[in-house]
mmCIF file of C-alpha atoms in Angstrom:
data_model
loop_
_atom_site.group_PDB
_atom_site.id
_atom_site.type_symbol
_atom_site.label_atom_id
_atom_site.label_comp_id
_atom_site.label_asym_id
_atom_site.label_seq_id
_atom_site.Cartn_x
_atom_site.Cartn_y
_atom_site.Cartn_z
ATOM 1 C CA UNK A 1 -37.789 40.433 11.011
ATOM 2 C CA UNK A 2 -40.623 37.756 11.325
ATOM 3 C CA UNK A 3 -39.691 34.246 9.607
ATOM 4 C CA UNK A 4 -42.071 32.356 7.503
ATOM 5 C CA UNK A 5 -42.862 29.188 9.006
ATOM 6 C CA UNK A 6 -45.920 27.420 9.014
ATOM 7 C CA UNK A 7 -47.915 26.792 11.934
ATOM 8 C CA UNK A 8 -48.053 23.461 13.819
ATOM 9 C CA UNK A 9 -51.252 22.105 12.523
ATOM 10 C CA UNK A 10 -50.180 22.488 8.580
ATOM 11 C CA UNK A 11 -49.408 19.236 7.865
ATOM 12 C CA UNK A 12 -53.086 18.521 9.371
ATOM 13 C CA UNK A 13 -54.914 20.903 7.392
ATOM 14 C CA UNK A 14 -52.708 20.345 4.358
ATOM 15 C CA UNK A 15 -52.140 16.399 4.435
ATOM 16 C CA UNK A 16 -50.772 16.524 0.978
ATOM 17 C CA UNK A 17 -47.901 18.836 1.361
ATOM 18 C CA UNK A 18 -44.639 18.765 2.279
ATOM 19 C CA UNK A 19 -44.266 21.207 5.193
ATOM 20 C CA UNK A 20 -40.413 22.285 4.678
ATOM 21 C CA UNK A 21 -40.733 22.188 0.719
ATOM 22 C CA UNK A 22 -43.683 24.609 1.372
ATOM 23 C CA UNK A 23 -41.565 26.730 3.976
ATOM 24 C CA UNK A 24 -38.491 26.601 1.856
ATOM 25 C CA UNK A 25 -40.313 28.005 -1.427
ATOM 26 C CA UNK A 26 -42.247 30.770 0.382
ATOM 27 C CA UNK A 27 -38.923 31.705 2.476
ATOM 28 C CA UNK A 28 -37.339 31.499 -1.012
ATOM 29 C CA UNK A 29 -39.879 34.148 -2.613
ATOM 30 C CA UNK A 30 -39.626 36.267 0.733
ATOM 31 C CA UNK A 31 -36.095 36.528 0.516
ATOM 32 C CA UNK A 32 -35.812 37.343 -3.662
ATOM 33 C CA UNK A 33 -38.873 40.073 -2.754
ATOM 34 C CA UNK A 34 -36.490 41.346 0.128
ATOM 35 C CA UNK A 35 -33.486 41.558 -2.197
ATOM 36 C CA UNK A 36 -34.910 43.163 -5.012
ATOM 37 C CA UNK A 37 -36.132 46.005 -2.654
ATOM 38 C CA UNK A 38 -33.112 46.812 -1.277
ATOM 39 C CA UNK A 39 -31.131 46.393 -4.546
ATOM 40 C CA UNK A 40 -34.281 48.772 -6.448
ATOM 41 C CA UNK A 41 -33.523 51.123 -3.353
ATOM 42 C CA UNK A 42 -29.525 51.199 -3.526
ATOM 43 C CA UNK A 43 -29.904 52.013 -7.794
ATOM 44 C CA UNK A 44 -32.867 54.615 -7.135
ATOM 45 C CA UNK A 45 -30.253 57.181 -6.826
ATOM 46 C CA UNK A 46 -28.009 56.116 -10.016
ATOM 47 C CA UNK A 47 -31.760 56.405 -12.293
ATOM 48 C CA UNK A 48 -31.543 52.743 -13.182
ATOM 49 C CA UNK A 49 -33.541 49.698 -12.251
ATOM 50 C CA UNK A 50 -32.452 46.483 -11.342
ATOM 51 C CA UNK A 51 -33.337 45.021 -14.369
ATOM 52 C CA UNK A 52 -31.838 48.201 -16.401
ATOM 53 C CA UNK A 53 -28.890 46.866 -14.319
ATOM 54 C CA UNK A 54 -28.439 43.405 -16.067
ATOM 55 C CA UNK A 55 -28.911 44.784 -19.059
ATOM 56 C CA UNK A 56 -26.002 46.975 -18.890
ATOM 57 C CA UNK A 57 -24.101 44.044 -17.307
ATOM 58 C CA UNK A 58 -25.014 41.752 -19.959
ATOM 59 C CA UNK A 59 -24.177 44.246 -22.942
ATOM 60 C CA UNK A 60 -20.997 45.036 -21.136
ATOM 61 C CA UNK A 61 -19.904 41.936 -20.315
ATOM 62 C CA UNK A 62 -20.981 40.093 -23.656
ATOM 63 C CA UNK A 63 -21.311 42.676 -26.429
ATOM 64 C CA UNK A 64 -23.000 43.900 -28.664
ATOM 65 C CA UNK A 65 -26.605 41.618 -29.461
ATOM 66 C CA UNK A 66 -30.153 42.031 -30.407
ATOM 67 C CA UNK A 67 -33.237 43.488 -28.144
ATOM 68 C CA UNK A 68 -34.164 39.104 -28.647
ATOM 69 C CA UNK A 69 -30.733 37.914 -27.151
ATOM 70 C CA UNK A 70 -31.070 40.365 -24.870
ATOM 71 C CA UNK A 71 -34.632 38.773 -23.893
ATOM 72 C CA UNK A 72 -33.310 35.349 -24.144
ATOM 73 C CA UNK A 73 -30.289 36.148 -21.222
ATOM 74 C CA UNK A 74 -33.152 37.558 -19.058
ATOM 75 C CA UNK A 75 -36.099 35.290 -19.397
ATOM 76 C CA UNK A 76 -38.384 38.136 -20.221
ATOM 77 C CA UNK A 77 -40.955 38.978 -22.709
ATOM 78 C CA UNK A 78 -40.245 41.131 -25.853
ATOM 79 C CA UNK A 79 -42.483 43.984 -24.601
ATOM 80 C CA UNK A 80 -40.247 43.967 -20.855
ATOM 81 C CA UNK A 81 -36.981 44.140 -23.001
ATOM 82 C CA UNK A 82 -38.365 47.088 -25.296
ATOM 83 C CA UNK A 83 -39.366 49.065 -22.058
ATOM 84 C CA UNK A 84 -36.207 48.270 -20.382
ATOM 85 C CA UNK A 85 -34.047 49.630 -23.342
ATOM 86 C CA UNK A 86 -36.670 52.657 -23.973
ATOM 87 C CA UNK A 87 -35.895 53.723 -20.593
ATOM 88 C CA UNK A 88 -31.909 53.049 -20.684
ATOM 89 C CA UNK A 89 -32.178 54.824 -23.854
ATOM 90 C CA UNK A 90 -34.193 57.920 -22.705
ATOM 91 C CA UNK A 91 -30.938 57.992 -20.332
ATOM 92 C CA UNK A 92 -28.313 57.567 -22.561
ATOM 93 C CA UNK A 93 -27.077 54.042 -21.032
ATOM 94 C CA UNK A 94 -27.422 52.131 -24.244
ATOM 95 C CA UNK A 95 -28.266 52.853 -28.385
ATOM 96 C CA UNK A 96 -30.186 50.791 -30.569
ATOM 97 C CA UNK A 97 -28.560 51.114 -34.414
ATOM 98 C CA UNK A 98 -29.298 49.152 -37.437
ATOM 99 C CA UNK A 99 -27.988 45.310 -37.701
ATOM 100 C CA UNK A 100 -25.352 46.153 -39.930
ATOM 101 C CA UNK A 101 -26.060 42.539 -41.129
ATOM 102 C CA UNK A 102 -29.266 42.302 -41.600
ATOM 103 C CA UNK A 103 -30.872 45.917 -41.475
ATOM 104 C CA UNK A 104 -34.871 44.623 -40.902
ATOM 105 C CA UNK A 105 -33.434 44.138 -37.308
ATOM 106 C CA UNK A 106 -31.631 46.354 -34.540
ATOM 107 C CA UNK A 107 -28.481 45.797 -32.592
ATOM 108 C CA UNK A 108 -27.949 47.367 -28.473
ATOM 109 C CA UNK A 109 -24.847 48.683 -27.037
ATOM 110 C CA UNK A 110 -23.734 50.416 -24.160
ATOM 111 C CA UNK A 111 -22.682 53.996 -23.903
ATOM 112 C CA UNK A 112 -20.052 55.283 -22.139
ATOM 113 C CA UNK A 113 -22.546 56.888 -19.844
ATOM 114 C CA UNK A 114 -24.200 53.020 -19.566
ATOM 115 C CA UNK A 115 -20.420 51.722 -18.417
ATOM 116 C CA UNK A 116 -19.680 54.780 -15.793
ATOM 117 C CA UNK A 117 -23.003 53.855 -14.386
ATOM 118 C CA UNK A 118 -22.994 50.047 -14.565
ATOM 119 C CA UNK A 119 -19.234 50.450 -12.582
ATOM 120 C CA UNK A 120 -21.184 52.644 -9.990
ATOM 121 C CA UNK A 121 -24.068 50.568 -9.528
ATOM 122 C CA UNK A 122 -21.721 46.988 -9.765
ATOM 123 C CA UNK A 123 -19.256 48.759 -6.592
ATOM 124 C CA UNK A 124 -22.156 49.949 -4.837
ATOM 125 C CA UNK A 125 -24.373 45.909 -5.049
ATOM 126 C CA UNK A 126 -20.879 44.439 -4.561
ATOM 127 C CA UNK A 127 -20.203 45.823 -1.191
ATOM 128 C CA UNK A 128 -24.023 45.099 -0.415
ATOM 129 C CA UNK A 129 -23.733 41.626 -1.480
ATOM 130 C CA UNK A 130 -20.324 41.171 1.327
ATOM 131 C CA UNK A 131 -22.638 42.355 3.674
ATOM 132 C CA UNK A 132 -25.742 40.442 3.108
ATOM 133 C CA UNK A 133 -23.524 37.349 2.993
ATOM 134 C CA UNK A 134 -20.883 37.662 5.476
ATOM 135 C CA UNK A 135 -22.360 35.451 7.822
ATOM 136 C CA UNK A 136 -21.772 32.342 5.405
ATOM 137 C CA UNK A 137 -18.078 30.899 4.570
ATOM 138 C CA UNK A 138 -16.965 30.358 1.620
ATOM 139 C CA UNK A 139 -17.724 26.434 1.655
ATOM 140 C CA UNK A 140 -21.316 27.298 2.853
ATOM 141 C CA UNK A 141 -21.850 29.924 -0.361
ATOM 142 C CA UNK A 142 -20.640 27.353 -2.335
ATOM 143 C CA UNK A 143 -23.205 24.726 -1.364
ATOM 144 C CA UNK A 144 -26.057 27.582 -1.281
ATOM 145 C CA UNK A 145 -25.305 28.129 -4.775
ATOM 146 C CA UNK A 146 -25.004 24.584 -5.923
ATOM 147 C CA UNK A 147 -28.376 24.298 -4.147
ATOM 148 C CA UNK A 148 -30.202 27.426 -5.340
ATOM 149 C CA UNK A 149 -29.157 25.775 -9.353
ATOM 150 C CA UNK A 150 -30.635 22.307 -8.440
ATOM 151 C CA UNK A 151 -33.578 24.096 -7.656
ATOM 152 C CA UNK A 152 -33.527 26.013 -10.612
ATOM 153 C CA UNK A 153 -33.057 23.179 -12.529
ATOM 154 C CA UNK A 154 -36.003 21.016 -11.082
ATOM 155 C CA UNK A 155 -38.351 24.286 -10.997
ATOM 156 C CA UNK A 156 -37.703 24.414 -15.225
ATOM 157 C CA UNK A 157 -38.436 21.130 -15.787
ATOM 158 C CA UNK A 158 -41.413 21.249 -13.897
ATOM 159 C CA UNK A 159 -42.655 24.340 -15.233
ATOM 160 C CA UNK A 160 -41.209 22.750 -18.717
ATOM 161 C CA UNK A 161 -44.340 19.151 -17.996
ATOM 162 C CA UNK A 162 -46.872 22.123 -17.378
ATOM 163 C CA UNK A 163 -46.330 24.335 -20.530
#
């Protein structure tokens, strides 16, 4: 597979950038692109997207909550979460009831069908993710990670001056 680096004259047609800042974030998008593929490929077969996915691993692993919790964990618009649980719904992964306390609003839970499926789909991206990674240590997925957050971090506050 090609790598995304920039070409020797960058810096001269772009004086105002910062070369490896510019080749980390486009390496950065390259590689989230590549790993949604393959994850959206692996679930194809199981009848659940990636982001179906989190939503079953969210409800699973924190309960019972609102479509707007749900949207908060995610990051997503109200409309994405509503399509997301239509479609888990339409497949019996998750039901929406009455809040039992407060009934204007709706609660989401997974089914038993949602857990049987999240456990497939969680065995099946866990022995992807080994693979994918193995060529790291321990100590080196550590840093990554720490890295990857302090990224995270200085991409929200930035995005936070701009909003």
């Amino acid at each position: 597979m090609a790598k995304l680096e920039m070409p020797d004259d960058y810096y001269a047609q772009t004086p105002d950038a910062n070369v490896r800042a510019t080749e980390a974030v486009m390496n950065t998008i390259k590689t989230a692109d590549l790993l949604f593929d393959r994850i959206g490929r692996l679930l194809r077969p199981l009848n659940v997207s990636a982001a179906g996915g989190l939503v079953l691993g969210i409800l699973r692993d924190h309960g019972v909550m609102s479509p707007s919790e749900l949207g908060e964990r995610l990051i997503v618009s109200r409309a994405t979460v509503t399509g997301l649980l239509d479609s888990l719904e339409r497949r019996g992964f998750v039901t929406r009831s009455p809040n039992l306390d407060d009934r204007r609003s709706l609660v989401v839970e997974i089914t038993p069908q949602g857990l049987v499926v999240l456990q497939q789909l969680r065995t099946l991206i866990h022995h992807h993710e080994q693979t994918w990674m193995k060529f790291l240590t321990d100590a080196e997925l550590g840093v990554y990670i720490e890295t990857l957050h302090r990224i995270q971090d200085s991409v929200a506050v930035a995005t936070e001056d701009v909003d």
